[in-house]
CSV table of C-alpha atoms in Angstrom, one decimal:
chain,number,residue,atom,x,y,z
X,29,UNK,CA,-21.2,-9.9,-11.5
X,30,UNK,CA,-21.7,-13.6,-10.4
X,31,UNK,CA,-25.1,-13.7,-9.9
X,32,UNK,CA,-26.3,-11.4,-12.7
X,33,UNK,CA,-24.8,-14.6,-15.0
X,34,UNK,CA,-26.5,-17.0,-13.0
X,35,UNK,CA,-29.6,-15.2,-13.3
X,36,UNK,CA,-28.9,-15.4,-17.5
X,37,UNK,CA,-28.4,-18.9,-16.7
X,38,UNK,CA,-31.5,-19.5,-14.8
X,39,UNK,CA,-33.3,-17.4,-17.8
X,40,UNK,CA,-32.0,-19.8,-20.8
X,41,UNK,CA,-33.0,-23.0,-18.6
X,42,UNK,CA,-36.5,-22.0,-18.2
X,43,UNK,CA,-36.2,-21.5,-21.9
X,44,UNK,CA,-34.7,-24.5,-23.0
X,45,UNK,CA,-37.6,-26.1,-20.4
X,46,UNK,CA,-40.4,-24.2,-22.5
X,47,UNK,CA,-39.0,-25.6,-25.5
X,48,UNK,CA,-38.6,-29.2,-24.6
X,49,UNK,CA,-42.5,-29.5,-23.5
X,50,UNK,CA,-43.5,-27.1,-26.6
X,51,UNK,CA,-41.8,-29.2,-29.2
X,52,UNK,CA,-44.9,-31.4,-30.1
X,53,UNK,CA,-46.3,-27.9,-30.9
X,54,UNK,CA,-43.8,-26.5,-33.2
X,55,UNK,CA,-44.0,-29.7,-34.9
X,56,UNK,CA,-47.6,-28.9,-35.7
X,57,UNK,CA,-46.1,-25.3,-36.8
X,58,UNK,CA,-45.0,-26.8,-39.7
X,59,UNK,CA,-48.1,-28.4,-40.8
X,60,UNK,CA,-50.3,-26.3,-39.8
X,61,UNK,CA,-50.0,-22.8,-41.4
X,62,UNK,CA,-52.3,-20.5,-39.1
X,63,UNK,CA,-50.1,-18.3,-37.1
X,64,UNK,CA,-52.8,-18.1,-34.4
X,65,UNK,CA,-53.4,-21.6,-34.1
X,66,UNK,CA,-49.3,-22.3,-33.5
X,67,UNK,CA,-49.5,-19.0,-30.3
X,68,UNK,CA,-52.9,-21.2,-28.8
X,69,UNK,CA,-51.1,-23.8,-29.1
X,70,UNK,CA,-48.0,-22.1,-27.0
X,71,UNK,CA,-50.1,-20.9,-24.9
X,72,UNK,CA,-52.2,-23.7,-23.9
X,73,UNK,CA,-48.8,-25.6,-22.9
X,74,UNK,CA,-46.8,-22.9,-20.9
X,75,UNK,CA,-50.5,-22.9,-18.8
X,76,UNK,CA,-50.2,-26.7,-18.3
X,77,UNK,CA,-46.0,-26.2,-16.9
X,78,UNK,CA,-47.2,-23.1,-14.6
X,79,UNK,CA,-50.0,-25.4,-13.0
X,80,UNK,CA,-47.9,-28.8,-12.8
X,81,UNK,CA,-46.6,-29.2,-9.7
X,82,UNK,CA,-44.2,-31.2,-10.1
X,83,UNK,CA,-42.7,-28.6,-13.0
X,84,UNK,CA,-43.4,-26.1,-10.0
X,85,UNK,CA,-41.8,-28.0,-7.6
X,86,UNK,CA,-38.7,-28.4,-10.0
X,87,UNK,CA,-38.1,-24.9,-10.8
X,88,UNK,CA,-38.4,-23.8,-7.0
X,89,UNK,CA,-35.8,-26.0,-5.9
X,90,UNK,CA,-33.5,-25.2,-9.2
X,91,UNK,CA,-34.0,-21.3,-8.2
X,92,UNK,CA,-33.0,-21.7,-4.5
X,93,UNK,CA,-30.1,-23.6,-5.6
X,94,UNK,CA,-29.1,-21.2,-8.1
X,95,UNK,CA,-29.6,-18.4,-5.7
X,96,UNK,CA,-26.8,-19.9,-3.2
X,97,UNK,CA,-24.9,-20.8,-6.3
X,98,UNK,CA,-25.1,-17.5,-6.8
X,99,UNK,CA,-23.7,-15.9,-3.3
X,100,UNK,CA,-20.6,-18.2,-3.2
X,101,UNK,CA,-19.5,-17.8,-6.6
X,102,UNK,CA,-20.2,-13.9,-5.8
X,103,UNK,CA,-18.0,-14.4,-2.7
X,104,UNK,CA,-15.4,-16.2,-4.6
X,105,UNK,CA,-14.7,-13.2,-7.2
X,106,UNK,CA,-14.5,-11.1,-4.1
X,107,UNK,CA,-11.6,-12.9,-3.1
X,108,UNK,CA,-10.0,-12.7,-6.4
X,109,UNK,CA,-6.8,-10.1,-6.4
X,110,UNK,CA,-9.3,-7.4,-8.4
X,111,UNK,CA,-13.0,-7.6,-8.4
X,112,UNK,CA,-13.3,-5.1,-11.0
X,113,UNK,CA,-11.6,-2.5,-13.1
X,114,UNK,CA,-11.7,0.1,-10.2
X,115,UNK,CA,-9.6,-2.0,-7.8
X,116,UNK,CA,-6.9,-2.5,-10.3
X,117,UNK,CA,-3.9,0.2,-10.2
X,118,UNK,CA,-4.8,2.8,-12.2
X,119,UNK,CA,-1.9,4.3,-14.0
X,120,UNK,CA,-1.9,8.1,-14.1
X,121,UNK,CA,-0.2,10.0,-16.5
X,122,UNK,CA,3.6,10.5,-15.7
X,123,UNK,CA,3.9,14.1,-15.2
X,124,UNK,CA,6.5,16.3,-17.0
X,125,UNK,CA,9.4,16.4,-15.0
X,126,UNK,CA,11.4,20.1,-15.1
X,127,UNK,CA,15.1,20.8,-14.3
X,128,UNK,CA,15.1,22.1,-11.0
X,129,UNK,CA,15.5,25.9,-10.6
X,130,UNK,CA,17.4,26.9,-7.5
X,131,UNK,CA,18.5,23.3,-6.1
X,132,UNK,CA,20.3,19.8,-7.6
X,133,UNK,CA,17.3,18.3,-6.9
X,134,UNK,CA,13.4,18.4,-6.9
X,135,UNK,CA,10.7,16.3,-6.3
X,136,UNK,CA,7.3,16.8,-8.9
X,137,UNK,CA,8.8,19.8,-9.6
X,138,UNK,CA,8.5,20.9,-6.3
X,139,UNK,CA,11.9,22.5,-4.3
X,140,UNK,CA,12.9,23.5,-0.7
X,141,UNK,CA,11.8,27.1,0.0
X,142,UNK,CA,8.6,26.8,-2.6
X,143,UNK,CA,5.4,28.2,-0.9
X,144,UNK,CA,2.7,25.4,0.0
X,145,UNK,CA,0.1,27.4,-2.2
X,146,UNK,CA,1.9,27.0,-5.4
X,147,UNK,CA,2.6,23.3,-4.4
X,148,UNK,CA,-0.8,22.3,-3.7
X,149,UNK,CA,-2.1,24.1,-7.3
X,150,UNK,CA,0.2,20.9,-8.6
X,151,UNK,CA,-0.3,18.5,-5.9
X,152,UNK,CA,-4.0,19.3,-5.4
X,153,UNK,CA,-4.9,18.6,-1.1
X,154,UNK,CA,-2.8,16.6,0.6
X,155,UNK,CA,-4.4,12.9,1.8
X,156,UNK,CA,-2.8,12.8,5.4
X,157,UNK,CA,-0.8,14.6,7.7
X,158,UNK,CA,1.5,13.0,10.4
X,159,UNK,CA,4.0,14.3,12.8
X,160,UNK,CA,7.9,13.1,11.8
X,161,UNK,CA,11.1,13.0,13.5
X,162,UNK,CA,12.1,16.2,12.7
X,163,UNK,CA,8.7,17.8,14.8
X,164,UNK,CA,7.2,18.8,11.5
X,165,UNK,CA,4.3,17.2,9.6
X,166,UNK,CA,4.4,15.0,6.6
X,167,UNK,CA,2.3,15.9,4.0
X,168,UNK,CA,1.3,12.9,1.8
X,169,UNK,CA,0.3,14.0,-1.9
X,170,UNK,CA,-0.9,11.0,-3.8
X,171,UNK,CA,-3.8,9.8,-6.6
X,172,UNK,CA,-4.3,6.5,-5.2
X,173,UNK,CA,-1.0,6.0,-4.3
X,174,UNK,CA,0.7,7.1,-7.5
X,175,UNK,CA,2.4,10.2,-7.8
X,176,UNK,CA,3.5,9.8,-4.0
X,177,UNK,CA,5.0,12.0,-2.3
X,178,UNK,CA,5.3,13.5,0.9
X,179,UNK,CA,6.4,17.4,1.9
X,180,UNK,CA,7.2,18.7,5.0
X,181,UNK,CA,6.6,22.9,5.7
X,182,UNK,CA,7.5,25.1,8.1
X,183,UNK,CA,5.3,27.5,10.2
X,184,UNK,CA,5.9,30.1,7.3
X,185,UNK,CA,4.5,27.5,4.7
X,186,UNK,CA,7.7,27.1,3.1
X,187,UNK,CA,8.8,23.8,2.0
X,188,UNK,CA,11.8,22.4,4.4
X,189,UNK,CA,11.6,18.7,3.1
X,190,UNK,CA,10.4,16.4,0.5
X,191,UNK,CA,10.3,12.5,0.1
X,192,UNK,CA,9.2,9.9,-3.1
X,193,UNK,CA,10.1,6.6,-3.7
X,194,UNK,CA,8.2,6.8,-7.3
X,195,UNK,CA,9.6,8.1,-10.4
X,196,UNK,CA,9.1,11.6,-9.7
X,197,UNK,CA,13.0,12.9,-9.2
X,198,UNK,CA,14.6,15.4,-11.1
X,199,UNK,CA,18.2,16.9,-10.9
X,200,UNK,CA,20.3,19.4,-12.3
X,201,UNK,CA,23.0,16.4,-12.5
X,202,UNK,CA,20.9,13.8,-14.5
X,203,UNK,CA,20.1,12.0,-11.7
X,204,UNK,CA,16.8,10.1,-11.5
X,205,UNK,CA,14.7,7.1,-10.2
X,206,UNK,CA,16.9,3.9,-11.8
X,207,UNK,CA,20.1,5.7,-11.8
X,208,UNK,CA,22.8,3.9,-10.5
X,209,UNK,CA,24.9,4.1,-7.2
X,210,UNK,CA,28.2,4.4,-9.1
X,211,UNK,CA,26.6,7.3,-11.5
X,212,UNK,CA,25.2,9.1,-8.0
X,213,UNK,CA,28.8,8.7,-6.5
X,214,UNK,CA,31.0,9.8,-10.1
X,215,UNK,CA,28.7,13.0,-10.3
X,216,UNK,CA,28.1,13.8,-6.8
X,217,UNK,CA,31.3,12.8,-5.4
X,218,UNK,CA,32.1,11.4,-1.8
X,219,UNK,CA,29.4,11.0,0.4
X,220,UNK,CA,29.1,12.3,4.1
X,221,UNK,CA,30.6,9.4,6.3
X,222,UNK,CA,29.2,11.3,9.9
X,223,UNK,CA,26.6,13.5,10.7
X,224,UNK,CA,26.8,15.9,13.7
X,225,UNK,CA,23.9,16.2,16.0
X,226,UNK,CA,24.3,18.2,18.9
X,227,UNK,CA,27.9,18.3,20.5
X,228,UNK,CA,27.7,14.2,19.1
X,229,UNK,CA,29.2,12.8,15.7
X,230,UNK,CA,27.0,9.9,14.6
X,231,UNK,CA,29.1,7.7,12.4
X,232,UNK,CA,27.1,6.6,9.5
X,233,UNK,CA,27.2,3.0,9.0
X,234,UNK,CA,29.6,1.4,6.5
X,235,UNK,CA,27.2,-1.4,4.9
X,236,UNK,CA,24.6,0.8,4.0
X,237,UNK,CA,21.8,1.2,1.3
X,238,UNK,CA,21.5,5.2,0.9
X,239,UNK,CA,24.2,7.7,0.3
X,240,UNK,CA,23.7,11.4,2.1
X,241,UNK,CA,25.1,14.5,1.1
X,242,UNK,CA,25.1,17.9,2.3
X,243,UNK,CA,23.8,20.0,-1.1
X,244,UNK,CA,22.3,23.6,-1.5
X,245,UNK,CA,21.8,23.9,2.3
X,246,UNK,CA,19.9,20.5,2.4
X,247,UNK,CA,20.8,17.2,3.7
X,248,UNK,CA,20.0,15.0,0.2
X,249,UNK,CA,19.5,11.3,0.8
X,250,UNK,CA,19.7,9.2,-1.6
X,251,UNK,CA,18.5,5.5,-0.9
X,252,UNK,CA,19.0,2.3,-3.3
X,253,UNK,CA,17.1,-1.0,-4.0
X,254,UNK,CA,20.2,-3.6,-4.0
X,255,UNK,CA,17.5,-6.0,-5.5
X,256,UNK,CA,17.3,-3.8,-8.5
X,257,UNK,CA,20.7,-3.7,-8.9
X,258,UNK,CA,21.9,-0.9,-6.6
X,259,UNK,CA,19.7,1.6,-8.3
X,260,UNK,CA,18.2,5.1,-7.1
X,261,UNK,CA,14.7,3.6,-5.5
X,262,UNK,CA,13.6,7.0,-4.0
X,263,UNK,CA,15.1,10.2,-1.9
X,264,UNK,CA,14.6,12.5,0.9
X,265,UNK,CA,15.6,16.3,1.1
X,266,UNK,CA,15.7,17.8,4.4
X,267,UNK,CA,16.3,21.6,4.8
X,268,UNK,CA,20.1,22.2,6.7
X,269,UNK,CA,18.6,24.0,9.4
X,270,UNK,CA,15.5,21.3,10.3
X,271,UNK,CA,18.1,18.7,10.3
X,272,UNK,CA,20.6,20.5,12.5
X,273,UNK,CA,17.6,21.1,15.1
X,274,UNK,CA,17.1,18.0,15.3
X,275,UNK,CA,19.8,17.6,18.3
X,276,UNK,CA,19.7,14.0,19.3
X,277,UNK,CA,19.6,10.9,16.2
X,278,UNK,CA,16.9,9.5,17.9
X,279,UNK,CA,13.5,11.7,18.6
X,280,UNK,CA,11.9,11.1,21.9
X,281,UNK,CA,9.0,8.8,21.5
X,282,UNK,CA,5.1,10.5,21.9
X,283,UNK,CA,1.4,9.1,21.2
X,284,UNK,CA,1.7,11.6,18.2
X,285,UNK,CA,5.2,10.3,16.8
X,286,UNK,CA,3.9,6.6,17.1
X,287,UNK,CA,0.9,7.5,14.8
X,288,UNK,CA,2.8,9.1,12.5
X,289,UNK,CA,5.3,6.9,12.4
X,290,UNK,CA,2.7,4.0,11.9
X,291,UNK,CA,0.3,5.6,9.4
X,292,UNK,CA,3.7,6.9,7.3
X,293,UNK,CA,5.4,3.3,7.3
X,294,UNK,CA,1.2,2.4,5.7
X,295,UNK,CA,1.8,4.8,2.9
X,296,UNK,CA,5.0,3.9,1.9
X,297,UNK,CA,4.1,0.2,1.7
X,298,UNK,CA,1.3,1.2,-0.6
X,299,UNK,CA,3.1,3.4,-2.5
X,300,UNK,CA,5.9,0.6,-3.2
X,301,UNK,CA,3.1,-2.0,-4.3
X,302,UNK,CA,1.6,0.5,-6.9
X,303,UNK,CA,5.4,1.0,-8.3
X,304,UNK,CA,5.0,-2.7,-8.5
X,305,UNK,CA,1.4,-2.9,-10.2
X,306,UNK,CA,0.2,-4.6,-7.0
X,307,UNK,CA,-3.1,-3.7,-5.6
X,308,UNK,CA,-2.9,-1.5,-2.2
X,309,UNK,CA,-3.9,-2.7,1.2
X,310,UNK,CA,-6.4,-1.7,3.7
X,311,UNK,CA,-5.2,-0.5,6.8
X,312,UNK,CA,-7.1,-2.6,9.4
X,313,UNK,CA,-7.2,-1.4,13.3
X,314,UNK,CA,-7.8,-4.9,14.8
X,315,UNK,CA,-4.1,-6.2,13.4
X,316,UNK,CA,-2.5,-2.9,14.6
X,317,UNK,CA,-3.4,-3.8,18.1
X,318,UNK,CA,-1.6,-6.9,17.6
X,319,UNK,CA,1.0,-5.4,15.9
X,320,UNK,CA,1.4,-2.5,18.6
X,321,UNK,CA,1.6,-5.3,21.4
X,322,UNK,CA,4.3,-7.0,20.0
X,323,UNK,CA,6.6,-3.9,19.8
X,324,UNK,CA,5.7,-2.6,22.7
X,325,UNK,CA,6.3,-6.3,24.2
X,326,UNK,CA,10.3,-6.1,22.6
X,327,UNK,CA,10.8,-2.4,23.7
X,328,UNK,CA,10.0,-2.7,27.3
X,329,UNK,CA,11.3,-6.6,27.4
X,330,UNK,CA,14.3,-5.3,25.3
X,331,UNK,CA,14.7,-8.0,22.5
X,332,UNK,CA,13.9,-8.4,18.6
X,333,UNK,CA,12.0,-11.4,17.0
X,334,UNK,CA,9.2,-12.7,15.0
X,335,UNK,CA,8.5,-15.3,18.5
X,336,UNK,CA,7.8,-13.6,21.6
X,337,UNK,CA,9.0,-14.5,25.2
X,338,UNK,CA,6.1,-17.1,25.5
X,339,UNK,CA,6.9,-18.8,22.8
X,340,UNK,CA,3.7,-17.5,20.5
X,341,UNK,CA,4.8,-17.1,16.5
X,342,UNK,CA,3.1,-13.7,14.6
X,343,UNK,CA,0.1,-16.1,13.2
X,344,UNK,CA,-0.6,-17.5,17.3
X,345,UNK,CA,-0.8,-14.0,18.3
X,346,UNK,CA,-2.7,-13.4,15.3
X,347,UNK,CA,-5.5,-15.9,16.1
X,348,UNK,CA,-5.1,-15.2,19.9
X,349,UNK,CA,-7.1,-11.7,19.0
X,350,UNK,CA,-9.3,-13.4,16.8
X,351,UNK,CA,-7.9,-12.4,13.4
X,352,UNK,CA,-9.6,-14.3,10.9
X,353,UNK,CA,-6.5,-15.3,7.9
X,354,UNK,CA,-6.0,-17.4,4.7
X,355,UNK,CA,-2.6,-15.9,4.7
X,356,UNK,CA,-0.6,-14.0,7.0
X,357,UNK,CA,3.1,-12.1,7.3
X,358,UNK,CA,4.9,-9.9,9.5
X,359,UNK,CA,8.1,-7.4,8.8
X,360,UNK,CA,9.7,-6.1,11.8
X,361,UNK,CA,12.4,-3.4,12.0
X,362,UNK,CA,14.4,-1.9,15.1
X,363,UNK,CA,16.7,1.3,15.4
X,364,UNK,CA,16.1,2.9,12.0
X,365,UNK,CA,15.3,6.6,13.2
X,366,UNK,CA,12.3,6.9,11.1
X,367,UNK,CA,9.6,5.3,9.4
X,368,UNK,CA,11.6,5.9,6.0
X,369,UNK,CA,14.5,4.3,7.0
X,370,UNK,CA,12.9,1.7,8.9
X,371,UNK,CA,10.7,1.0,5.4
X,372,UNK,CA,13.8,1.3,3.0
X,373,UNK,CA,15.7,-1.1,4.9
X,374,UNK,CA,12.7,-3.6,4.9
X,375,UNK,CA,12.9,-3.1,0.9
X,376,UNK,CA,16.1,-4.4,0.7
X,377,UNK,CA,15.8,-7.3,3.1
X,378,UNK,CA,14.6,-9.7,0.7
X,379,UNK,CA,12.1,-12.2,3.2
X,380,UNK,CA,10.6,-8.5,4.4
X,381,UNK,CA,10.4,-7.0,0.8
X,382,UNK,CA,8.8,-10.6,-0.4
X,383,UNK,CA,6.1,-9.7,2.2
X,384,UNK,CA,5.5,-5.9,1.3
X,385,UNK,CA,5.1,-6.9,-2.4
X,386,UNK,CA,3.2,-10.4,-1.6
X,387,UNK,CA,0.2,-10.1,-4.2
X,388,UNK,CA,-2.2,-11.7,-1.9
X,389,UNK,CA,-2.2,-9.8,0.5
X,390,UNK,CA,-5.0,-7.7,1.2
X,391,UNK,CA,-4.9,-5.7,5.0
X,392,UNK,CA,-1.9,-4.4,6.9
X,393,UNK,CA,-1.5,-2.9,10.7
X,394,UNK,CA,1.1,-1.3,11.8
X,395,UNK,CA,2.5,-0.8,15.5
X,396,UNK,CA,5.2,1.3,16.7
X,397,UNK,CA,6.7,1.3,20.5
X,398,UNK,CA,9.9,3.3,21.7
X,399,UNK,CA,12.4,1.7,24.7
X,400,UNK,CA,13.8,4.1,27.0
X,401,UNK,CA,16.7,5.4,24.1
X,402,UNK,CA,14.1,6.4,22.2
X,403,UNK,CA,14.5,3.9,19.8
X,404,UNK,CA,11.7,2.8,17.9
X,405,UNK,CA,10.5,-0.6,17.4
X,406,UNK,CA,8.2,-1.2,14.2
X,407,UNK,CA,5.7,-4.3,13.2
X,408,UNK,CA,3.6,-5.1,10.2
X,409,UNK,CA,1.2,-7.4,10.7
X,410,UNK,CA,-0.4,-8.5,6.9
X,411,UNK,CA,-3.2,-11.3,6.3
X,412,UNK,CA,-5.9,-11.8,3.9
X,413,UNK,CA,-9.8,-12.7,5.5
């Protein structure tokens, strides 16, 4: 875009040049009436600028100049937050949102126990597919990030658990994205306060951002932005029976868990800039090495911070793998069972939200690392080139 203006430029100064050398002549237009004489004329002067050299000279040096012009200024609106109407948000039409059928709640109009073949004629094909805690994939459904969602099938191809944080919730009860905590609460009563896994009773903790109940043979949890004044931010169904299978809180770590646990925690940081109108980020490998490093470095030397044991900040480890940055951040979690909670939690910590919905940033790398409880350690590396 920069340089076909420079070019317009370039155009009009070569004009205004012709002009300035031809205005003896179009004095002489006015006296003399032959239109033939005025174009010889014309002509006779635009032949005496092409041979000058010193006019030659001039306009070689103005193009190369205007040429390089050109390149930085092209470079500059490349680093601008949109470059063009493609790389802006696009919002897609909000879809009509049904009362659910058979459950309290549904997701895109899509409930436990639907078949995956009616889902996908809605959803159209999924965008990724990553192992979860539960040993079953996620399904990520999404139009550049809008309309996110992710489902979760079992080996019959029956839905056994959905997820959003967008504005794609409907309920039997009234309840929707926005909704408050105390409305969840007055309709839907007491939440569950322990969840049995196992012969073991995990206590839920008291200070918490989400409320789970047990509804329609489902475990329904219902999270909350505390920066948006304790409103529903997004939810996650999980069918009785996956979540009851699930015998330990904590899912032994693999090379497959840490991908998905990575590539998920990604997609939900996309899918909460576009909530936001912000523009989504570009996963970059080289960063998730870094990332990866540094959890790995707190789960096997068993602590939790931003500065490592040698003393090196997330911006000197950074530049120690020669990342390139004009801006850099990094969230870290620890102990959230899954790349949901872990991302939910960031949301509502406010110096880890400002960095998840930081406008100028433009990459993001993920690592994930388990210690010897299984507990997961996560790390988001962002930075702008």
């Amino acid at each position: 875009m920069g340089g076909d203006i420079l070019r317009k430029l370039f155009s009009l100064i070569i004009l205004i040049a012709v002009l300035y050398f031809s205005w003896p002549t179009l004095q002489k237009i006015a006296e003399d009436p032959s239109p033939q004489s005025a174009i010889d004329h014309i002509t006779s002067k635009i032949q005496t600028l092409e041979d000058n050299p010193d006019v030659q000279d001039t306009f070689a040096k103005l193009s190369t100049g205007l040429t390089e012009l050109s390149g930085k200024v092209d470079e500059a609106i490349a680093a601008l937050p949109f470059t063009s109407e493609e790389q802006k948000p696009k919002k897609v039409k909000k879809p009509n949102l049904d009362v659910p059928e058979n459950q309290t709640f549904s997701v895109y109009n899509v409930e436990i126990g639907d078949d995956r073949t009616n889902v996908e004629k809605t959803l159209g094909q999924p965008q990724r597919s990553t192992l979860n805690e539960y040993g079953v994939e996620w399904v990520a459904y999404h139009q550049n990030y809008e309309h996110f969602m992710m489902v979760a099938y079992n080996q019959e191809n029956q839905v056994v658990g959905l997820y959003t944080n967008q504005d794609l919730i409907s309920s039997t009860k009234g309840i929707k994205r926005g909704s408050t905590k105390e409305t969840v609460e007055n309709t839907l009563g007491e939440p569950l306060t322990e969840i049995r896994k196992g012969f073991v009773y995990y206590k839920l903790e008291k200070d918490r951002d989400y409320d789970m109940y047990k509804l329609d043979h489902s475990f329904v949890t219902i999270f909350y932005d505390k920066h948006e004044n304790n409103t529903v931010t997004s939810i996650q169904i999980m069918n009785e029976n996956l979540e009851e299978n699930k015998q330990d809180f904590y899912t032994k770590g693999s090379e497959a868990l840490q991908k998905g646990f990575e590539y998920q925690l990604f997609d939900l940081t996309n899918a909460a800039r576009v909530n936001h109108g912000l523009p989504i980020l570009t996963w970059d490998d080289q960063v998730k090495e870094t990332a990866l490093a540094h959890s790995e470095d707190m789960a096997e030397h068993n602590y939790f911070d931003h500065q490592n044991l040698q003393g090196q900040s997330p911006f000197d480890r950074m530049k120690e793998d020669n990342i390139r940055f004009t801006v850099a951040g990094e969230n870290l979690a620890y102990g959230q069972f899954s790349s949901i909670f872990a991302h939910e939690g960031l949301m509502n910590s406010l110096g880890h939200r400002k960095n998840i919905l930081q406008p100028d940033f433009r990459r993001l790398g993920v690592g994930v690392a388990f210690n010897e409880e299984a507990q997961p350690y996560y790390t988001e590396n962002f930075f702008t080139k």
